[in-house]
Coordinates of C-alpha atoms in Angstrom, one line a residue:
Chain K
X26 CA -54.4 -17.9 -10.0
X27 CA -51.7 -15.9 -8.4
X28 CA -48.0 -17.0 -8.9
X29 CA -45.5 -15.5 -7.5
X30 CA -43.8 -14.9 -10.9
X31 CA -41.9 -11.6 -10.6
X32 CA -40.4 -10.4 -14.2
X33 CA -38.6 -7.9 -12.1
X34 CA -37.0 -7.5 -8.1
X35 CA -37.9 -4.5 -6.6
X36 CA -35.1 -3.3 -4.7
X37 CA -35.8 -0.1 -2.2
X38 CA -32.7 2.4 -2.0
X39 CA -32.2 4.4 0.9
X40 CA -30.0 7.1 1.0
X41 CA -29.9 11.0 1.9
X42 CA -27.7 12.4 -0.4
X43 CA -29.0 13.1 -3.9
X44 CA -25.9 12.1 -5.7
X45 CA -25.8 8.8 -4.4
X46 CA -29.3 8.3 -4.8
X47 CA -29.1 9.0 -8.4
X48 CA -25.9 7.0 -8.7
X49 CA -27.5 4.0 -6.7
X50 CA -31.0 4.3 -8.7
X51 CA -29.0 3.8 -12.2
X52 CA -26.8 1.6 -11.3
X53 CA -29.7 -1.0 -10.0
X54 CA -31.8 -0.1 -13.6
X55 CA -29.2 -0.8 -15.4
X56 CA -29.2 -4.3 -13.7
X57 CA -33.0 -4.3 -14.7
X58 CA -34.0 -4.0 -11.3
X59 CA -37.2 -2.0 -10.2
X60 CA -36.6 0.7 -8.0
X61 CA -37.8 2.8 -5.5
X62 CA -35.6 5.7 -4.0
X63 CA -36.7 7.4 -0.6
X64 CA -34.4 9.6 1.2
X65 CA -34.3 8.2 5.6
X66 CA -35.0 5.6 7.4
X67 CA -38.2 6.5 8.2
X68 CA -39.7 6.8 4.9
X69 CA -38.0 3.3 4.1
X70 CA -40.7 2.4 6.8
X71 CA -43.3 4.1 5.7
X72 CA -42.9 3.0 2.5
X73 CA -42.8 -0.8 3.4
X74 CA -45.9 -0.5 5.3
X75 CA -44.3 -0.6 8.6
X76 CA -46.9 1.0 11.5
X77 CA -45.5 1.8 14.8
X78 CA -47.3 -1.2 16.5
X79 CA -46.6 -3.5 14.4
X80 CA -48.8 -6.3 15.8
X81 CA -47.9 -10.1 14.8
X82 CA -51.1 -12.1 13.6
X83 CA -50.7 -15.1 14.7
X84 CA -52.8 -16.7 11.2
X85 CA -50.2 -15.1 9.3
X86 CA -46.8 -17.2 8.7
X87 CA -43.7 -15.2 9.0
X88 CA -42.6 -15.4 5.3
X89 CA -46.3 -15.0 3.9
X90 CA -45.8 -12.8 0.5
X91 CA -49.0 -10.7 1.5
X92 CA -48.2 -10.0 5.2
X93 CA -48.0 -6.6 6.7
X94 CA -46.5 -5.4 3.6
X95 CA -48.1 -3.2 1.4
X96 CA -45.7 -3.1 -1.5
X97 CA -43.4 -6.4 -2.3
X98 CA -39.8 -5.0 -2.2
X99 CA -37.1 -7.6 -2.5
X100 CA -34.0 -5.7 -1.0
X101 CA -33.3 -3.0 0.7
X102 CA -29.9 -1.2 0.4
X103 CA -29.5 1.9 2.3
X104 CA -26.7 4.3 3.2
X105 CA -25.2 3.7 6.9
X106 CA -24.4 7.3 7.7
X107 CA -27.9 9.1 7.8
X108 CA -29.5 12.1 10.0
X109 CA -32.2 10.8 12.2
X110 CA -32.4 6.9 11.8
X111 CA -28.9 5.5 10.8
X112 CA -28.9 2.6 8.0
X113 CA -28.0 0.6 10.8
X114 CA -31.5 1.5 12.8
X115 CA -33.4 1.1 9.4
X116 CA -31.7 -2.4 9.6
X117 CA -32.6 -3.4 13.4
X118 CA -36.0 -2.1 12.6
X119 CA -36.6 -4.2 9.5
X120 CA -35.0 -7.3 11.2
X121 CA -37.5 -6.5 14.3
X122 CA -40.0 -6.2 12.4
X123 CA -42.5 -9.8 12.0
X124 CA -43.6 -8.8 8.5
X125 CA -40.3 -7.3 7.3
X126 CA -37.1 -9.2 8.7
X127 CA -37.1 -12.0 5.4
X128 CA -36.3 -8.5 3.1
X129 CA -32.7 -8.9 3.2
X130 CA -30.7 -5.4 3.9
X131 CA -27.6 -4.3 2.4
X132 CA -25.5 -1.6 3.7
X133 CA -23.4 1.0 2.2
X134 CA -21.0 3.6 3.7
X135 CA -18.1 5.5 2.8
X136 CA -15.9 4.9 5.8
X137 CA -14.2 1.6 6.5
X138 CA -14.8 1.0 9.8
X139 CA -14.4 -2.7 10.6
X140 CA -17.0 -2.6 14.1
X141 CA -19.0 -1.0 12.1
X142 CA -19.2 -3.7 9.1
X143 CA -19.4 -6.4 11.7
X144 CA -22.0 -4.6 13.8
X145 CA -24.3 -4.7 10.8
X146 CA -23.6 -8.1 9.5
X147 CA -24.3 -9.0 13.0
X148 CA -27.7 -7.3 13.0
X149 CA -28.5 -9.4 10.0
X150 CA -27.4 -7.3 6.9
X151 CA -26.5 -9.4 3.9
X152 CA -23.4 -7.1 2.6
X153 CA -21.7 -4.5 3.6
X154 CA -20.8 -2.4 0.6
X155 CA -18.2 0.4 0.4
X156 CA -18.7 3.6 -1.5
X157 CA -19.0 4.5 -4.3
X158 CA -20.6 1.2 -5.1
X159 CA -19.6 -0.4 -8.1
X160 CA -21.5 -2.4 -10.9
X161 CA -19.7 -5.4 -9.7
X162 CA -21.3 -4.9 -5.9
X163 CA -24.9 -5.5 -7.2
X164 CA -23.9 -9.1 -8.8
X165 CA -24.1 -9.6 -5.3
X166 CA -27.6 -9.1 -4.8
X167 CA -29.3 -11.2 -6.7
X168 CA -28.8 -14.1 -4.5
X169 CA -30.5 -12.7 -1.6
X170 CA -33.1 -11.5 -3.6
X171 CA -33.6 -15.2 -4.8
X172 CA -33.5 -16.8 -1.7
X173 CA -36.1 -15.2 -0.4
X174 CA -38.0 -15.0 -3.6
X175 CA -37.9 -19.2 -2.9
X176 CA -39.4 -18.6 0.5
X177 CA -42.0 -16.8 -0.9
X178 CA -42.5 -19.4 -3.6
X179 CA -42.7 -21.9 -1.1
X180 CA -45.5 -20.8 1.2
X181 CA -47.6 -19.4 -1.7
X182 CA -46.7 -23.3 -2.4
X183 CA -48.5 -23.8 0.9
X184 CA -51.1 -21.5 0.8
X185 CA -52.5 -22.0 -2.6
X186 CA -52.2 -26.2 -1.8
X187 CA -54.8 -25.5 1.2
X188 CA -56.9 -23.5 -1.3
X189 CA -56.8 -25.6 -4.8
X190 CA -55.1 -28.6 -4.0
X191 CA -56.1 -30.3 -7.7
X192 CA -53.4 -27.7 -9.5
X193 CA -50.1 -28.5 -9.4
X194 CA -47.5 -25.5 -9.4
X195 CA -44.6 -24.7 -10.3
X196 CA -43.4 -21.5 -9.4
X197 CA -39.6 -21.4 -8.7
X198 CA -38.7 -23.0 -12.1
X199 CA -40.8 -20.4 -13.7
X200 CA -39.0 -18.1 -11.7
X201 CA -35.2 -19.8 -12.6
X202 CA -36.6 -20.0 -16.3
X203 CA -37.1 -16.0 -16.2
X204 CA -33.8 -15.3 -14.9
X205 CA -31.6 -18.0 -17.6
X206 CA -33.7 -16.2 -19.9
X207 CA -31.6 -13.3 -18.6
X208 CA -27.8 -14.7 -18.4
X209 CA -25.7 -11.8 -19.0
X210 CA -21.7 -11.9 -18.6
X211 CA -19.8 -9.1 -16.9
X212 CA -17.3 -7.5 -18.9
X213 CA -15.0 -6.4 -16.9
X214 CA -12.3 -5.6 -19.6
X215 CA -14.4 -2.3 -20.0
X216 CA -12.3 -0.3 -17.3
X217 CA -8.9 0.6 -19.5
X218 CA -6.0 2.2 -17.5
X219 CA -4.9 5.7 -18.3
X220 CA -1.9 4.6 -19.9
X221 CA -3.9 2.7 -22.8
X222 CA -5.8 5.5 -23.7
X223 CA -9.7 6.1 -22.5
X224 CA -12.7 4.8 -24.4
X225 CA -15.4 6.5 -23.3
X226 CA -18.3 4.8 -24.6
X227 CA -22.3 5.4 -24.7
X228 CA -23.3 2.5 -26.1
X229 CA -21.5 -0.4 -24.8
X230 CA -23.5 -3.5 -24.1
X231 CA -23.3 -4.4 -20.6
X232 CA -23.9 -7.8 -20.0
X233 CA -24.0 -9.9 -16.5
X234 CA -23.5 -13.2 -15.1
X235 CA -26.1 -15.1 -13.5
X236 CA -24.5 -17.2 -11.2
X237 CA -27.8 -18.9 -9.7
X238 CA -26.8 -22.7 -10.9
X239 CA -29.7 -24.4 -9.0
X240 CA -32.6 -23.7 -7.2
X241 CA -33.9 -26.1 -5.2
Chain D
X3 CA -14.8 13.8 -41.4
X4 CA -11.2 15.2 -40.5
X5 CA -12.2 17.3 -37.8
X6 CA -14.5 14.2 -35.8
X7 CA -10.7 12.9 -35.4
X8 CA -9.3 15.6 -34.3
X9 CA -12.0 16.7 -31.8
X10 CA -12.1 12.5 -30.6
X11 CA -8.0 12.8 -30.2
X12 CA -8.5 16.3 -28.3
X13 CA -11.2 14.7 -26.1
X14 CA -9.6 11.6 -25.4
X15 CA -5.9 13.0 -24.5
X16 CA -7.8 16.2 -22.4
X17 CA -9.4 13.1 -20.6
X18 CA -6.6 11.1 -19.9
X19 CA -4.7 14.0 -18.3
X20 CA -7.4 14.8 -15.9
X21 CA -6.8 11.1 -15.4
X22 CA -2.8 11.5 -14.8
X23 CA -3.1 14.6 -12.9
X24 CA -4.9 13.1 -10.2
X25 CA -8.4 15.0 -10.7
X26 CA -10.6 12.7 -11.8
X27 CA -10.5 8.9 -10.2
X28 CA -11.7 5.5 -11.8
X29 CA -15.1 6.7 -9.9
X30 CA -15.8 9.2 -12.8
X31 CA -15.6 6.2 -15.9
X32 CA -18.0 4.5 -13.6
X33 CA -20.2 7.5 -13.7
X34 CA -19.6 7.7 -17.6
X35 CA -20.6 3.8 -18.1
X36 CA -24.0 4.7 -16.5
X37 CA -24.7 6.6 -19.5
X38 CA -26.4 5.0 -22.3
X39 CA -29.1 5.9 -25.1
X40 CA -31.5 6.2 -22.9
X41 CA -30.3 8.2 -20.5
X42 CA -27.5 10.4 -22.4
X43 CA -26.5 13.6 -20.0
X44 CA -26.5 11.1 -17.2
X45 CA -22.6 12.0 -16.3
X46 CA -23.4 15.8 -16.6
X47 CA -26.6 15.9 -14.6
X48 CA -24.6 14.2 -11.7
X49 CA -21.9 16.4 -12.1
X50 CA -23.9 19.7 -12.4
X51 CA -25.6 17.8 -9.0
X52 CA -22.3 17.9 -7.7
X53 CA -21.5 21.2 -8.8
X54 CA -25.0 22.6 -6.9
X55 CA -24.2 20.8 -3.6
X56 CA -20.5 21.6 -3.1
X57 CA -20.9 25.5 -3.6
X58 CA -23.7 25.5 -0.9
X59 CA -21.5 23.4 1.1
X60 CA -18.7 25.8 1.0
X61 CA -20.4 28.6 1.3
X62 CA -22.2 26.9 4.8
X63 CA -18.7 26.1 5.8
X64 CA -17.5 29.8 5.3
X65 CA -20.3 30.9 7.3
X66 CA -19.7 28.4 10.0
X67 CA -15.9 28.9 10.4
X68 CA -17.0 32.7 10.7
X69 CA -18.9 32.0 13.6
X70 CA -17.7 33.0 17.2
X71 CA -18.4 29.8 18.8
X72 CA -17.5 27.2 16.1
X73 CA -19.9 24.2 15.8
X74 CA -17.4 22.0 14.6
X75 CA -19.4 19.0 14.8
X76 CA -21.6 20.4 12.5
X77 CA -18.2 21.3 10.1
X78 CA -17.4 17.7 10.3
X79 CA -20.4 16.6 9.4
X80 CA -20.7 19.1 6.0
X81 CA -17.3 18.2 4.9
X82 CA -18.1 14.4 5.1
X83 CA -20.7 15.3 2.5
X84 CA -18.6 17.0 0.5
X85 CA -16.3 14.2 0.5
X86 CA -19.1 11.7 0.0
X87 CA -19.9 13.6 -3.4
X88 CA -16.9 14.3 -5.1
X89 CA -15.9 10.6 -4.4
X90 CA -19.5 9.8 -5.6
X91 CA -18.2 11.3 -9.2
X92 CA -14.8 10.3 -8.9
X93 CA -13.1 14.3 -8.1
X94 CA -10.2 12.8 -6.7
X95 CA -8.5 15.9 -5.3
X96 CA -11.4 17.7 -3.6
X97 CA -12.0 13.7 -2.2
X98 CA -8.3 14.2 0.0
X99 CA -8.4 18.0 0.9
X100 CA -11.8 16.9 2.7
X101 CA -9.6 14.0 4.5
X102 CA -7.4 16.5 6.1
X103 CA -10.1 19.3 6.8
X104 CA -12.0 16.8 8.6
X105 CA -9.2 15.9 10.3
X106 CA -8.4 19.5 11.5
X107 CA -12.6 19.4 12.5
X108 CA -11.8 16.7 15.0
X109 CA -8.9 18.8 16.7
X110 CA -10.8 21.7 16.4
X111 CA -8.2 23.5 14.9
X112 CA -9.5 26.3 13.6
X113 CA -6.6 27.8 11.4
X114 CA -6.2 24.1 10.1
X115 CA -10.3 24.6 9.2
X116 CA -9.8 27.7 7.3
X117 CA -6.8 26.9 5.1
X118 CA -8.5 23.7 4.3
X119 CA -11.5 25.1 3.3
X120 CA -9.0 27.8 1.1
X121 CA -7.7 24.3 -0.2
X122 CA -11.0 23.0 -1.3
X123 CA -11.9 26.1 -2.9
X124 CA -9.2 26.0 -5.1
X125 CA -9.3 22.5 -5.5
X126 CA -12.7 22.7 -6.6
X127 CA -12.5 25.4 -8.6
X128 CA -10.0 23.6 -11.1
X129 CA -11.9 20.4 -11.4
X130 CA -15.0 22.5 -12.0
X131 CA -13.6 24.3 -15.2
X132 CA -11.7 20.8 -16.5
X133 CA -14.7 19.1 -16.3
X134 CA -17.0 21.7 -17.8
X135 CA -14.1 21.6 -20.3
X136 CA -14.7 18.3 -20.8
X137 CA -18.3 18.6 -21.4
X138 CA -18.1 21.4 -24.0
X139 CA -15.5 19.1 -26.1
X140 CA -18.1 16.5 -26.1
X141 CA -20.6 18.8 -27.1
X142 CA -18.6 19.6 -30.0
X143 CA -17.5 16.9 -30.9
X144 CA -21.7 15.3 -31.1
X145 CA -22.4 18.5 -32.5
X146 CA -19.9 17.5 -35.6
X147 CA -21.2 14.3 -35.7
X148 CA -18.3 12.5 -33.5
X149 CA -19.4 10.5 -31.0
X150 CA -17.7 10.1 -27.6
X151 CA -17.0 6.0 -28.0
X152 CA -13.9 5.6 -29.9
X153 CA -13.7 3.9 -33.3

């Protein structure tokens, strides 16, 4: 029987510069996220399964885990500024999109341009992020990431009651049991001024926060 | 044993006065907490990254500032990615000259273009031989036995 019991989130970077790709890619394993880097818009499409009719089936609920969707990817953060499709078309598209608008959709840019922020927070995006991003950005993310991992929980809820109704499942504590297993503090201490000296150092132990206190 | 101190000390002050200088930001510790056992030469494979895209860029923006009809749209946009990269590793100085230059894009002004890019160049060229600086302390001081965390 299939749970939807994901060991990791699979987050989806978008971004055309190499740099920041790299940048964005290490920063999000090092938060022992899965990820998948693509460089436009329209490869972030392609790659989420999107075709250019994207017809709604009417059988299939809106927040079904196996919709249109040919690879589960539980964020999307892409860059704003992009040739072609802009982060912000990537995001209208998504949020258009039947089988895609539950992802949630971060954006990041290195201008701040307040119509801009609002414009995409208004479109739907979850966060705006500045660039560079920084370690402490991507605490954000996990939030999102769970909320719609309890949608999905809930209508495989539904779907697997219409198909065995005698088991009795239990996914989102399974889930919220995964993640306590994986409560990590930020240590923010790490970034010394100038004026104390530098440490640079390989082999610090990073450690994170979870600040998920209850899942409903 | 002695000399591990001595290359840490070297490495540490040398990196604190890139710091005080103004040619490196708090961008480039970020870049250095990314590195860990498993991935080692993180910092200098971004860097060398940076190193690749910012000569092409200047060489593109030579050409195009060479050009009889200046495209300076397409200036603007080459110098935003040049500012997106050396903020991306924390290059500070090469980060502001690209403020102005894109500044001088928007009036289309020319003369301010071309001493900008002269700026960058320069500008570029310093951080380039601190930080490979940089790198070839560290080498040394691994290849004693140091390594770059402090005691």
């Amino acid at each position: 029987m299939g749970m939807a019991c994901e060991s990791q989130f699979h987050v989806l970077a978008v971004d055309d510069s190499l740099i920041d790709r790299k940048l964005i890619e290490r920063l999000l394993k090092t938060s022992s996220y899965q990820v998948t880097t693509v460089d436009s818009g329209s490869k972030a499409l392609e790659f989420l399964g999107l075709r250019d009719n994207d017809q709604t089936d009417p059988n299939t609920p809106s927040v079904s885990p196996h919709s249109n969707q040919e690879v589960d990817v539980n964020l999307v953060i892409t860059d704003y500024c992009m040739p072609g499709m802009t982060g912000y078309d990537l995001l209208k598209k998504i949020k258009e999109s039947s089988s895609l608008r539950n992802i949630p959709v971060v954006i990041m840019s290195s201008e701040n341009v307040p119509s801009r922020i609002s414009k995409c927070l208004e479109e739907g995006a979850e966060e705006f992020f500045l660039k560079p991003v920084k370690p402490d950005d991507l605490n954000k993310l996990r939030p999102h990431m769970m909320k719609t991992q309890k949608l999905r929980d809930q209508a495989q809820k539904r779907d697997e009651k219409i198909e065995t109704p005698e088991i009795q499942l239990a996914p989102q504590s399974l889930v919220e049991q995964q993640h306590q297993q994986s409560v990590q503090i930020v240590n923010t201490n790490k970034r010394k001024t100038v004026e104390e000296g530098l440490s640079l150092e390989t082999d610090r132990t990073r450690t994170r926060y979870n600040g998920i206190a209850t899942m409903v | 044993m002695e000399s591990v101190v001595r290359l840490q000390r070297q490495l540490v002050d040398y990196t604190a006065s890139l710091f005080q200088e103004g040619y490196l930001d708090e961008q480039f510790i970020q870049l250095r907490q990314l590195q860990d056992e498993s991935n080692p030469q993180f910092a200098v494979e971004v860097v060398s990254l940076f190193f690749e895209e910012a000569e092409r860029l200047l060489d593109e923006l030579a050409k195009g500032l060479s050009q009889e009809n200046t495209d300076f749209k397409r200036l603007d946009a080459q110098v935003h990615q040049l500012k997106g990269s050396s903020s991306s590793i924390g290059a500070q100085r090469v980060g502001r000259i690209c403020i102005a230059f894109r500044n001088y894009c928007e009036m289309q002004n020319v003369e301010g273009c071309l001493n900008s890019l002269q700026q960058v160049r320069q500008e570029y060229s310093s951080v380039k031989s601190k930080l490979e600086t940089l790198f070839k302390m560290e080498r040394q001081l691994s290849a004693a036995g140091g390594s770059v965390s402090s005691p």
